[in-house]
Amino acid sequence: MPFRVTENLRDKKVYKEIQDDDIELYGEIHNRSDVTLISTGETSIIGRIDDSTLTVISETEIKHTGNLDGSSSVKLISKQGNVTVNEEINGSSSLAVEAAYDITLKGNINGSSSINLISKYGNITIHSSDINGSSRLTAIAEGDIIFNKHNGDGADINGSSFVELISTRGSITIDGHVDGSSTVRLTAFKDITIHEIDDSSSVISRSNGKIILNGKIDGDSYAEFRANEGILITDKVSGNSLTKLATNSGEIRINNNIEHGGKVIYWPSPSFQLGGSGSNSATAEEWVSEYDPSIGGEIEGSWWNNWFWSYGFVSYNINKPKTLEELIEIVKNNQGNTIKAVGGGWSFSDINLPLQEQNEVSQVSIFGKGKGNSVDLSKVFRHMNNFGLPMDNYPQEVARSLNHSSDYNLNELRNDVRSGVHLQSVASTECVLIDTRGLNSSLQCHLGEVNYEDSFGKPYYRFWVEAGITMTDLNKLLDHQSPRMAIEASGGSPGATLAGTLATATHGGEYKDKLLVDRIKAVHLVAPNGEQWWIEGKDKVMEEIELKNALGTRNINIINNATTNLSGLTSEDFLKTVVVSLGAIGIAYSIVLDVVPQFTVRQKTIKYCGNENATGWQNLLSKANVSISDLENRDSTANERLVNFLKDGSLNGTGIPEEKNRYVDLAINPLSYSSWIVNREFFEQKIAIDKNQPTLFETYPASLTQKMTEGADSAEMGGQLVGRILDFMSLPRDTLGLAITAGHIPSFPNALSNSPMLLSALMSHLQVKAMWNQTNESDKRRGHKFLDDILEGILDALQNTYEEVVSDFTGLSYEVGAIGWPDGGFPGRGYEVALPSTVAFSYTVEIMRLIENFRSQNKVFLGYISIRLCPKTNTLFGMQQFEDSVMVEVVAHRTPQANEIFDELINYTKSYNITPNFSTQTFPMFHWGLETELFDGTYLENTILGEPYSVSLGMSRLDVFKFVKDYIRKGEPPIFDNAFLNRMGLNS
């Protein structure tokens, strides 16, 4: 017998029933009750729910036949069955449904209600009269999504409602009108069918099949249709509506006219057919860069994406070895395939993709898909009348689909994912990824305690560790040794592995200390066919017999200072090559590196602010006795004077004099030109007790409030900060309460609430609104200045300068500057180049001018410029090839505007000659781990890498790299080559 609840539940804060059988709830739930029902069987809810909260978790089917009213909240979770909701949802109520299989809704949806539906393996059917009253419906299903009435008539979406539907492997049908200023977003693996679009509404649809509109687009509406197999509009486009159409294959056809101010933009040109009149209102324009969602055959496997969400795919060939033996076996078993080792995925570029051809890289490019994606935000903010303001929303869509498609496999300790409309797949057995993060153990017990002093009497230790360990974990591991140890000049993003950090020559700003890549004493590689290589430089690390005993093998190739027959190269040349290997030579299993006793860092930061006469950047240059015109004229003396100014805190204001300073970082806000100089002093063999570095999340609210309220008027309710935000959003300045009850504010948070990447969505929306305000609002604080202050608040929080212009804090070596980044990653753009000190700041002012030119065109990005100093590297391929290498990095949140700006900056860099007097042509070195897609082998030939390395051998650095790569390959297939290496001319 089922468990039955027949009483009315009222005025009860908590009511729970947990049963091993079915549950039937007949009574009403009202008066702010909070009810939870958990059943291993079926659950039926018969009574009305009013102004209360209900949570139901059932193993099988859930049926809900009572009304949902009065700002109630209901969550229904069926782990293995279907969910049916039969009655109305209104009164600002919310309904969330998660079902293993089918979801069916049969009631009206209105009154500002919010519905969120997730069907993992089934279909979603919505038999509703209408969706209206500013309601919100989001649904994602693997199967079909159908929206119609009980009797088969059309059901309308109107009343300024928002609807987003995603079918990862099925079709979408809306058998009704989209009107009443509503916004609809549709994505489907198969066909999309819509009845009609009217009355200032917006519909953005993307289909891997066809898109069919069984009616017209009218009434000042906006539509974007992208379909892989063709588009059909059976009636007309009219009434000042704008329609954008694109297809990969098939025909784009409008059966009737384009009239009464209607406009159509289509691509590609030969695909378009118009049955009626109005051909002069149709324009061929490549308005979108991709048409096909680029889905391979359906596969189940593991998902991989890099931290910056530029590449991602599902593959059944992601291996996660835990031992050296497992790693060797994986490599040996895939001799005919392309293998790439990945760790934390912190690279921006395609350097770690196991793909050979550029078209394969494009298939898995999240960034490429986002480039053509625009979202109509005119309904999100009040008074925004123009449509189609662009925003890169694809990372959010991928993240949402990934969450929907994932199952956690406890036995395998992995996520099993099914590819779909957003989750591209790499189905080829020739593509093999190896996630090395399971290789993260200390091997120090085999090395023993090795310590020595350098020529200046400075103590060092040798440390042996598996190379899949992340930089965060390596720092903690070293700190837990006895005696406590540390990396002297760390570099490396926290989630990057040691192997990845070295392979891309990632760095910090410790300009007096050797780079991390130059502290490597031995590299243990697994090369093609599972061959093991131990490579030392001129310094002996281990005796051969000790090494073989430690590894438990006699089958290992050893290169050390006693090795001969290296074709004129030395073991040091080999070590310098394999450290910064780009993942091209082998998989780094373990590393021996020099570390130092744990030490304390004191960091001081000074902020240069703007005033009515000059920007912060101009004030900094004036203090350094450098003029912008000198830098624009590439005056080498002015460039070096600025470098020396940054080094000396007694000059720049940090207070750490040059003889004590070990670190330089200059951060510039390219929107406001505020500038921050960071210097550090090291206290060796002293351990900090007091950790006073605040976290970003501790300081950002206060920093943002302080910056945003400078000069802002106070609101009648909420104070200056709320007043500034209301101004930005073009909301009434009467009272905050009146604004909320008027229904103006909820549209903005609602637009963000369904995004699985909330921070990215928020930044996108703010940038779009700021650009609109810049053109349409008289108060410029609502435009670019709003973004200036947002970014200023972030940078002030990072540097702890929001209260005083100088900050001062002390901590352990690896804790200072470790602000923490989102574990899930962040969609961004970023590139970095290394330049000599004689020209670096001339380059900087030129890219700042380019950014300002885009800003004058109302194109901005939320990002920063970071400039650090590094010593010259001894490695073959490290980008720090100058005596004072000045590293200029530009990073920003990804938007269509940021894409345009970054492409221009990188293209400008590609022709930037760093040679004095331009007597020869030498280009800057670029960071291997950031964006590299616009660089190639021809560019490399014109960097220092193309210059002679060994005059006696007649070899450039590029030649030496390829020689060492082929030497270690020993004639086996080049299994580590990929599209990145092919583009750089470094393939075998």
PDB file of N, CA and C in Angstrom, residues 203-276:
ATOM      1  N   VAL A 203      13.740  35.637 -32.025  1.00  0.00           N
ATOM      2  CA  VAL A 203      13.942  34.191 -32.054  1.00  0.00           C
ATOM      3  C   VAL A 203      15.320  33.905 -32.632  1.00  0.00           C
ATOM      4  N   ILE A 204      16.145  33.222 -31.859  1.00  0.00           N
ATOM      5  CA  ILE A 204      17.479  32.822 -32.314  1.00  0.00           C
ATOM      6  C   ILE A 204      17.524  31.305 -32.299  1.00  0.00           C
ATOM      7  N   SER A 205      17.737  30.701 -33.480  1.00  0.00           N
ATOM      8  CA  SER A 205      17.649  29.249 -33.603  1.00  0.00           C
ATOM      9  C   SER A 205      18.879  28.698 -34.314  1.00  0.00           C
ATOM     10  N   ARG A 206      19.312  27.529 -33.839  1.00  0.00           N
ATOM     11  CA  ARG A 206      20.438  26.848 -34.476  1.00  0.00           C
ATOM     12  C   ARG A 206      20.101  25.366 -34.546  1.00  0.00           C
ATOM     13  N   SER A 207      20.221  24.790 -35.742  1.00  0.00           N
ATOM     14  CA  SER A 207      19.825  23.400 -35.960  1.00  0.00           C
ATOM     15  C   SER A 207      20.884  22.673 -36.765  1.00  0.00           C
ATOM     16  N   ASN A 208      21.128  21.427 -36.384  1.00  0.00           N
ATOM     17  CA  ASN A 208      21.979  20.584 -37.210  1.00  0.00           C
ATOM     18  C   ASN A 208      21.201  20.003 -38.384  1.00  0.00           C
ATOM     19  N   GLY A 209      19.869  20.105 -38.361  1.00  0.00           N
ATOM     20  CA  GLY A 209      19.033  19.671 -39.473  1.00  0.00           C
ATOM     21  C   GLY A 209      18.506  20.869 -40.235  1.00  0.00           C
ATOM     22  N   LYS A 210      17.168  20.960 -40.357  1.00  0.00           N
ATOM     23  CA  LYS A 210      16.526  22.074 -41.059  1.00  0.00           C
ATOM     24  C   LYS A 210      15.816  22.976 -40.041  1.00  0.00           C
ATOM     25  N   ILE A 211      15.559  24.227 -40.469  1.00  0.00           N
ATOM     26  CA  ILE A 211      14.682  25.128 -39.734  1.00  0.00           C
ATOM     27  C   ILE A 211      13.519  25.482 -40.644  1.00  0.00           C
ATOM     28  N   ILE A 212      12.305  25.255 -40.147  1.00  0.00           N
ATOM     29  CA  ILE A 212      11.095  25.518 -40.928  1.00  0.00           C
ATOM     30  C   ILE A 212      10.207  26.477 -40.145  1.00  0.00           C
ATOM     31  N   LEU A 213       9.874  27.608 -40.763  1.00  0.00           N
ATOM     32  CA  LEU A 213       8.934  28.563 -40.178  1.00  0.00           C
ATOM     33  C   LEU A 213       7.654  28.490 -40.994  1.00  0.00           C
ATOM     34  N   ASN A 214       6.579  27.951 -40.383  1.00  0.00           N
ATOM     35  CA  ASN A 214       5.311  27.768 -41.092  1.00  0.00           C
ATOM     36  C   ASN A 214       4.449  29.025 -41.005  1.00  0.00           C
ATOM     37  N   GLY A 215       4.991  30.142 -41.380  1.00  0.00           N
ATOM     38  CA  GLY A 215       4.256  31.390 -41.308  1.00  0.00           C
ATOM     39  C   GLY A 215       5.173  32.546 -41.648  1.00  0.00           C
ATOM     40  N   LYS A 216       4.954  33.697 -41.005  1.00  0.00           N
ATOM     41  CA  LYS A 216       5.674  34.913 -41.354  1.00  0.00           C
ATOM     42  C   LYS A 216       6.516  35.412 -40.188  1.00  0.00           C
ATOM     43  N   ILE A 217       7.404  36.345 -40.520  1.00  0.00           N
ATOM     44  CA  ILE A 217       8.140  37.128 -39.526  1.00  0.00           C
ATOM     45  C   ILE A 217       7.695  38.566 -39.722  1.00  0.00           C
ATOM     46  N   ASP A 218       7.100  39.161 -38.675  1.00  0.00           N
ATOM     47  CA  ASP A 218       6.419  40.447 -38.867  1.00  0.00           C
ATOM     48  C   ASP A 218       6.518  41.273 -37.578  1.00  0.00           C
ATOM     49  N   GLY A 219       6.082  42.499 -37.654  1.00  0.00           N
ATOM     50  CA  GLY A 219       5.882  43.323 -36.476  1.00  0.00           C
ATOM     51  C   GLY A 219       7.159  43.730 -35.774  1.00  0.00           C
ATOM     52  N   ASP A 220       8.156  44.211 -36.539  1.00  0.00           N
ATOM     53  CA  ASP A 220       9.382  44.726 -35.929  1.00  0.00           C
ATOM     54  C   ASP A 220      10.096  43.645 -35.128  1.00  0.00           C
ATOM     55  N   SER A 221      10.081  42.422 -35.628  1.00  0.00           N
ATOM     56  CA  SER A 221      10.714  41.302 -34.930  1.00  0.00           C
ATOM     57  C   SER A 221      12.125  41.064 -35.454  1.00  0.00           C
ATOM     58  N   TYR A 222      12.824  40.195 -34.751  1.00  0.00           N
ATOM     59  CA  TYR A 222      14.203  39.856 -35.113  1.00  0.00           C
ATOM     60  C   TYR A 222      14.344  38.340 -35.090  1.00  0.00           C
ATOM     61  N   ALA A 223      15.020  37.788 -36.104  1.00  0.00           N
ATOM     62  CA  ALA A 223      15.233  36.338 -36.154  1.00  0.00           C
ATOM     63  C   ALA A 223      16.626  36.033 -36.662  1.00  0.00           C
ATOM     64  N   GLU A 224      17.255  35.056 -36.026  1.00  0.00           N
ATOM     65  CA  GLU A 224      18.516  34.478 -36.499  1.00  0.00           C
ATOM     66  C   GLU A 224      18.291  32.985 -36.667  1.00  0.00           C
ATOM     67  N   PHE A 225      18.461  32.485 -37.886  1.00  0.00           N
ATOM     68  CA  PHE A 225      18.332  31.056 -38.152  1.00  0.00           C
ATOM     69  C   PHE A 225      19.650  30.544 -38.720  1.00  0.00           C
ATOM     70  N   ARG A 226      20.215  29.541 -38.074  1.00  0.00           N
ATOM     71  CA  ARG A 226      21.386  28.844 -38.608  1.00  0.00           C
ATOM     72  C   ARG A 226      21.058  27.369 -38.675  1.00  0.00           C
ATOM     73  N   ALA A 227      21.078  26.816 -39.862  1.00  0.00           N
ATOM     74  CA  ALA A 227      20.694  25.413 -40.041  1.00  0.00           C
ATOM     75  C   ALA A 227      21.694  24.714 -40.939  1.00  0.00           C
ATOM     76  N   ASN A 228      22.068  23.531 -40.563  1.00  0.00           N
ATOM     77  CA  ASN A 228      23.039  22.788 -41.354  1.00  0.00           C
ATOM     78  C   ASN A 228      22.465  22.364 -42.700  1.00  0.00           C
ATOM     79  N   GLU A 229      21.161  21.976 -42.736  1.00  0.00           N
ATOM     80  CA  GLU A 229      20.603  21.352 -43.937  1.00  0.00           C
ATOM     81  C   GLU A 229      19.584  22.213 -44.660  1.00  0.00           C
ATOM     82  N   GLY A 230      19.455  23.480 -44.319  1.00  0.00           N
ATOM     83  CA  GLY A 230      18.569  24.348 -45.072  1.00  0.00           C
ATOM     84  C   GLY A 230      17.524  25.035 -44.210  1.00  0.00           C
ATOM     85  N   ILE A 231      16.917  26.128 -44.773  1.00  0.00           N
ATOM     86  CA  ILE A 231      15.932  26.950 -44.062  1.00  0.00           C
ATOM     87  C   ILE A 231      14.756  27.216 -44.991  1.00  0.00           C
ATOM     88  N   LEU A 232      13.528  27.087 -44.454  1.00  0.00           N
ATOM     89  CA  LEU A 232      12.322  27.393 -45.220  1.00  0.00           C
ATOM     90  C   LEU A 232      11.422  28.310 -44.405  1.00  0.00           C
ATOM     91  N   ILE A 233      11.055  29.474 -44.985  1.00  0.00           N
ATOM     92  CA  ILE A 233      10.034  30.357 -44.435  1.00  0.00           C
ATOM     93  C   ILE A 233       8.865  30.317 -45.405  1.00  0.00           C
ATOM     94  N   THR A 234       7.731  29.749 -44.967  1.00  0.00           N
ATOM     95  CA  THR A 234       6.643  29.487 -45.911  1.00  0.00           C
ATOM     96  C   THR A 234       5.866  30.743 -46.292  1.00  0.00           C
ATOM     97  N   ASP A 235       5.961  31.817 -45.515  1.00  0.00           N
ATOM     98  CA  ASP A 235       5.223  33.029 -45.840  1.00  0.00           C
ATOM     99  C   ASP A 235       6.196  34.161 -46.152  1.00  0.00           C
ATOM    100  N   LYS A 236       6.216  35.237 -45.377  1.00  0.00           N
ATOM    101  CA  LYS A 236       6.946  36.433 -45.749  1.00  0.00           C
ATOM    102  C   LYS A 236       7.724  36.995 -44.568  1.00  0.00           C
ATOM    103  N   VAL A 237       8.578  37.992 -44.880  1.00  0.00           N
ATOM    104  CA  VAL A 237       9.278  38.797 -43.883  1.00  0.00           C
ATOM    105  C   VAL A 237       8.835  40.230 -44.107  1.00  0.00           C
ATOM    106  N   SER A 238       8.235  40.849 -43.069  1.00  0.00           N
ATOM    107  CA  SER A 238       7.667  42.176 -43.285  1.00  0.00           C
ATOM    108  C   SER A 238       7.667  42.952 -41.969  1.00  0.00           C
ATOM    109  N   GLY A 239       7.068  44.154 -42.010  1.00  0.00           N
ATOM    110  CA  GLY A 239       6.855  44.944 -40.807  1.00  0.00           C
ATOM    111  C   GLY A 239       8.122  45.374 -40.112  1.00  0.00           C
ATOM    112  N   ASN A 240       9.126  45.859 -40.883  1.00  0.00           N
ATOM    113  CA  ASN A 240      10.396  46.341 -40.318  1.00  0.00           C
ATOM    114  C   ASN A 240      11.135  45.278 -39.526  1.00  0.00           C
ATOM    115  N   SER A 241      10.905  44.029 -39.847  1.00  0.00           N
ATOM    116  CA  SER A 241      11.614  42.945 -39.176  1.00  0.00           C
ATOM    117  C   SER A 241      12.970  42.703 -39.832  1.00  0.00           C
ATOM    118  N   LEU A 242      13.918  42.249 -39.020  1.00  0.00           N
ATOM    119  CA  LEU A 242      15.244  41.886 -39.510  1.00  0.00           C
ATOM    120  C   LEU A 242      15.430  40.387 -39.323  1.00  0.00           C
ATOM    121  N   THR A 243      15.816  39.702 -40.400  1.00  0.00           N
ATOM    122  CA  THR A 243      16.005  38.260 -40.367  1.00  0.00           C
ATOM    123  C   THR A 243      17.383  37.915 -40.914  1.00  0.00           C
ATOM    124  N   LYS A 244      18.163  37.122 -40.146  1.00  0.00           N
ATOM    125  CA  LYS A 244      19.475  36.663 -40.578  1.00  0.00           C
ATOM    126  C   LYS A 244      19.425  35.152 -40.752  1.00  0.00           C
ATOM    127  N   LEU A 245      19.868  34.682 -41.912  1.00  0.00           N
ATOM    128  CA  LEU A 245      19.765  33.270 -42.265  1.00  0.00           C
ATOM    129  C   LEU A 245      21.117  32.759 -42.740  1.00  0.00           C
ATOM    130  N   ALA A 246      21.493  31.567 -42.307  1.00  0.00           N
ATOM    131  CA  ALA A 246      22.751  30.963 -42.767  1.00  0.00           C
ATOM    132  C   ALA A 246      22.598  29.454 -42.763  1.00  0.00           C
ATOM    133  N   THR A 247      23.184  28.825 -43.765  1.00  0.00           N
ATOM    134  CA  THR A 247      23.139  27.369 -43.852  1.00  0.00           C
ATOM    135  C   THR A 247      24.480  26.836 -44.308  1.00  0.00           C
ATOM    136  N   ASN A 248      24.760  25.613 -43.915  1.00  0.00           N
ATOM    137  CA  ASN A 248      25.992  24.962 -44.343  1.00  0.00           C
ATOM    138  C   ASN A 248      25.772  24.222 -45.653  1.00  0.00           C
ATOM    139  N   SER A 249      24.636  23.560 -45.783  1.00  0.00           N
ATOM    140  CA  SER A 249      24.266  22.874 -47.026  1.00  0.00           C
ATOM    141  C   SER A 249      22.755  22.996 -47.175  1.00  0.00           C
ATOM    142  N   GLY A 250      22.260  22.796 -48.359  1.00  0.00           N
ATOM    143  CA  GLY A 250      20.830  22.942 -48.575  1.00  0.00           C
ATOM    144  C   GLY A 250      20.483  24.348 -49.012  1.00  0.00           C
ATOM    145  N   GLU A 251      19.175  24.612 -49.049  1.00  0.00           N
ATOM    146  CA  GLU A 251      18.650  25.852 -49.620  1.00  0.00           C
ATOM    147  C   GLU A 251      18.065  26.738 -48.537  1.00  0.00           C
ATOM    148  N   ILE A 252      18.205  28.040 -48.720  1.00  0.00           N
ATOM    149  CA  ILE A 252      17.484  29.030 -47.924  1.00  0.00           C
ATOM    150  C   ILE A 252      16.361  29.565 -48.810  1.00  0.00           C
ATOM    151  N   ARG A 253      15.108  29.389 -48.373  1.00  0.00           N
ATOM    152  CA  ARG A 253      13.992  29.790 -49.234  1.00  0.00           C
ATOM    153  C   ARG A 253      12.917  30.526 -48.438  1.00  0.00           C
ATOM    154  N   ILE A 254      12.466  31.663 -48.995  1.00  0.00           N
ATOM    155  CA  ILE A 254      11.297  32.388 -48.501  1.00  0.00           C
ATOM    156  C   ILE A 254      10.235  32.297 -49.587  1.00  0.00           C
ATOM    157  N   ASN A 255       9.110  31.637 -49.294  1.00  0.00           N
ATOM    158  CA  ASN A 255       8.118  31.375 -50.336  1.00  0.00           C
ATOM    159  C   ASN A 255       7.395  32.626 -50.809  1.00  0.00           C
ATOM    160  N   ASN A 256       7.244  33.618 -49.940  1.00  0.00           N
ATOM    161  CA  ASN A 256       6.458  34.791 -50.289  1.00  0.00           C
ATOM    162  C   ASN A 256       7.364  36.016 -50.381  1.00  0.00           C
ATOM    163  N   ASN A 257       6.870  37.175 -49.976  1.00  0.00           N
ATOM    164  CA  ASN A 257       7.559  38.441 -50.219  1.00  0.00           C
ATOM    165  C   ASN A 257       8.409  38.882 -49.034  1.00  0.00           C
ATOM    166  N   ILE A 258       9.318  39.820 -49.335  1.00  0.00           N
ATOM    167  CA  ILE A 258       9.973  40.647 -48.322  1.00  0.00           C
ATOM    168  C   ILE A 258       9.417  42.045 -48.536  1.00  0.00           C
ATOM    169  N   GLU A 259       8.664  42.564 -47.543  1.00  0.00           N
ATOM    170  CA  GLU A 259       7.912  43.784 -47.796  1.00  0.00           C
ATOM    171  C   GLU A 259       7.766  44.628 -46.526  1.00  0.00           C
ATOM    172  N   HIS A 260       7.277  45.856 -46.719  1.00  0.00           N
ATOM    173  CA  HIS A 260       6.953  46.760 -45.616  1.00  0.00           C
ATOM    174  C   HIS A 260       8.119  46.923 -44.632  1.00  0.00           C
ATOM    175  N   GLY A 261       9.298  47.174 -45.191  1.00  0.00           N
ATOM    176  CA  GLY A 261      10.470  47.439 -44.353  1.00  0.00           C
ATOM    177  C   GLY A 261      11.184  46.217 -43.848  1.00  0.00           C
ATOM    178  N   GLY A 262      10.727  45.038 -44.226  1.00  0.00           N
ATOM    179  CA  GLY A 262      11.427  43.829 -43.826  1.00  0.00           C
ATOM    180  C   GLY A 262      12.793  43.744 -44.485  1.00  0.00           C
ATOM    181  N   LYS A 263      13.747  43.144 -43.780  1.00  0.00           N
ATOM    182  CA  LYS A 263      15.099  43.026 -44.296  1.00  0.00           C
ATOM    183  C   LYS A 263      15.631  41.634 -43.999  1.00  0.00           C
ATOM    184  N   VAL A 264      16.337  41.058 -44.991  1.00  0.00           N
ATOM    185  CA  VAL A 264      16.899  39.716 -44.850  1.00  0.00           C
ATOM    186  C   VAL A 264      18.389  39.767 -45.161  1.00  0.00           C
ATOM    187  N   ILE A 265      19.198  39.188 -44.284  1.00  0.00           N
ATOM    188  CA  ILE A 265      20.625  38.986 -44.522  1.00  0.00           C
ATOM    189  C   ILE A 265      20.856  37.484 -44.561  1.00  0.00           C
ATOM    190  N   TYR A 266      21.525  36.986 -45.588  1.00  0.00           N
ATOM    191  CA  TYR A 266      21.673  35.539 -45.744  1.00  0.00           C
ATOM    192  C   TYR A 266      23.089  35.187 -46.181  1.00  0.00           C
ATOM    193  N   TRP A 267      23.444  33.916 -45.958  1.00  0.00           N
ATOM    194  CA  TRP A 267      24.738  33.397 -46.399  1.00  0.00           C
ATOM    195  C   TRP A 267      24.685  31.878 -46.402  1.00  0.00           C
ATOM    196  N   PRO A 268      25.269  31.217 -47.393  1.00  0.00           N
ATOM    197  CA  PRO A 268      26.051  31.755 -48.518  1.00  0.00           C
ATOM    198  C   PRO A 268      25.157  32.233 -49.657  1.00  0.00           C
ATOM    199  N   SER A 269      25.744  33.002 -50.527  1.00  0.00           N
ATOM    200  CA  SER A 269      24.967  33.690 -51.556  1.00  0.00           C
ATOM    201  C   SER A 269      24.182  32.753 -52.466  1.00  0.00           C
ATOM    202  N   PRO A 270      24.777  31.668 -53.006  1.00  0.00           N
ATOM    203  CA  PRO A 270      24.021  30.835 -53.972  1.00  0.00           C
ATOM    204  C   PRO A 270      22.853  30.083 -53.362  1.00  0.00           C
ATOM    205  N   SER A 271      22.770  30.029 -52.038  1.00  0.00           N
ATOM    206  CA  SER A 271      21.754  29.195 -51.405  1.00  0.00           C
ATOM    207  C   SER A 271      20.377  29.846 -51.374  1.00  0.00           C
ATOM    208  N   PHE A 272      20.262  31.148 -51.639  1.00  0.00           N
ATOM    209  CA  PHE A 272      19.036  31.888 -51.355  1.00  0.00           C
ATOM    210  C   PHE A 272      18.048  31.849 -52.515  1.00  0.00           C
ATOM    211  N   GLN A 273      16.763  31.577 -52.169  1.00  0.00           N
ATOM    212  CA  GLN A 273      15.686  31.606 -53.149  1.00  0.00           C
ATOM    213  C   GLN A 273      14.515  32.400 -52.563  1.00  0.00           C
ATOM    214  N   LEU A 274      13.950  33.317 -53.347  1.00  0.00           N
ATOM    215  CA  LEU A 274      12.816  34.129 -52.920  1.00  0.00           C
ATOM    216  C   LEU A 274      11.657  33.885 -53.868  1.00  0.00           C
ATOM    217  N   GLY A 275      10.524  33.415 -53.318  1.00  0.00           N
ATOM    218  CA  GLY A 275       9.386  33.096 -54.168  1.00  0.00           C
ATOM    219  C   GLY A 275       8.595  34.313 -54.614  1.00  0.00           C
ATOM    220  N   GLY A 276       8.599  35.404 -53.824  1.00  0.00           N
ATOM    221  CA  GLY A 276       7.832  36.597 -54.169  1.00  0.00           C
ATOM    222  C   GLY A 276       8.732  37.765 -54.495  1.00  0.00           C
TER     223      GLY A 276
END
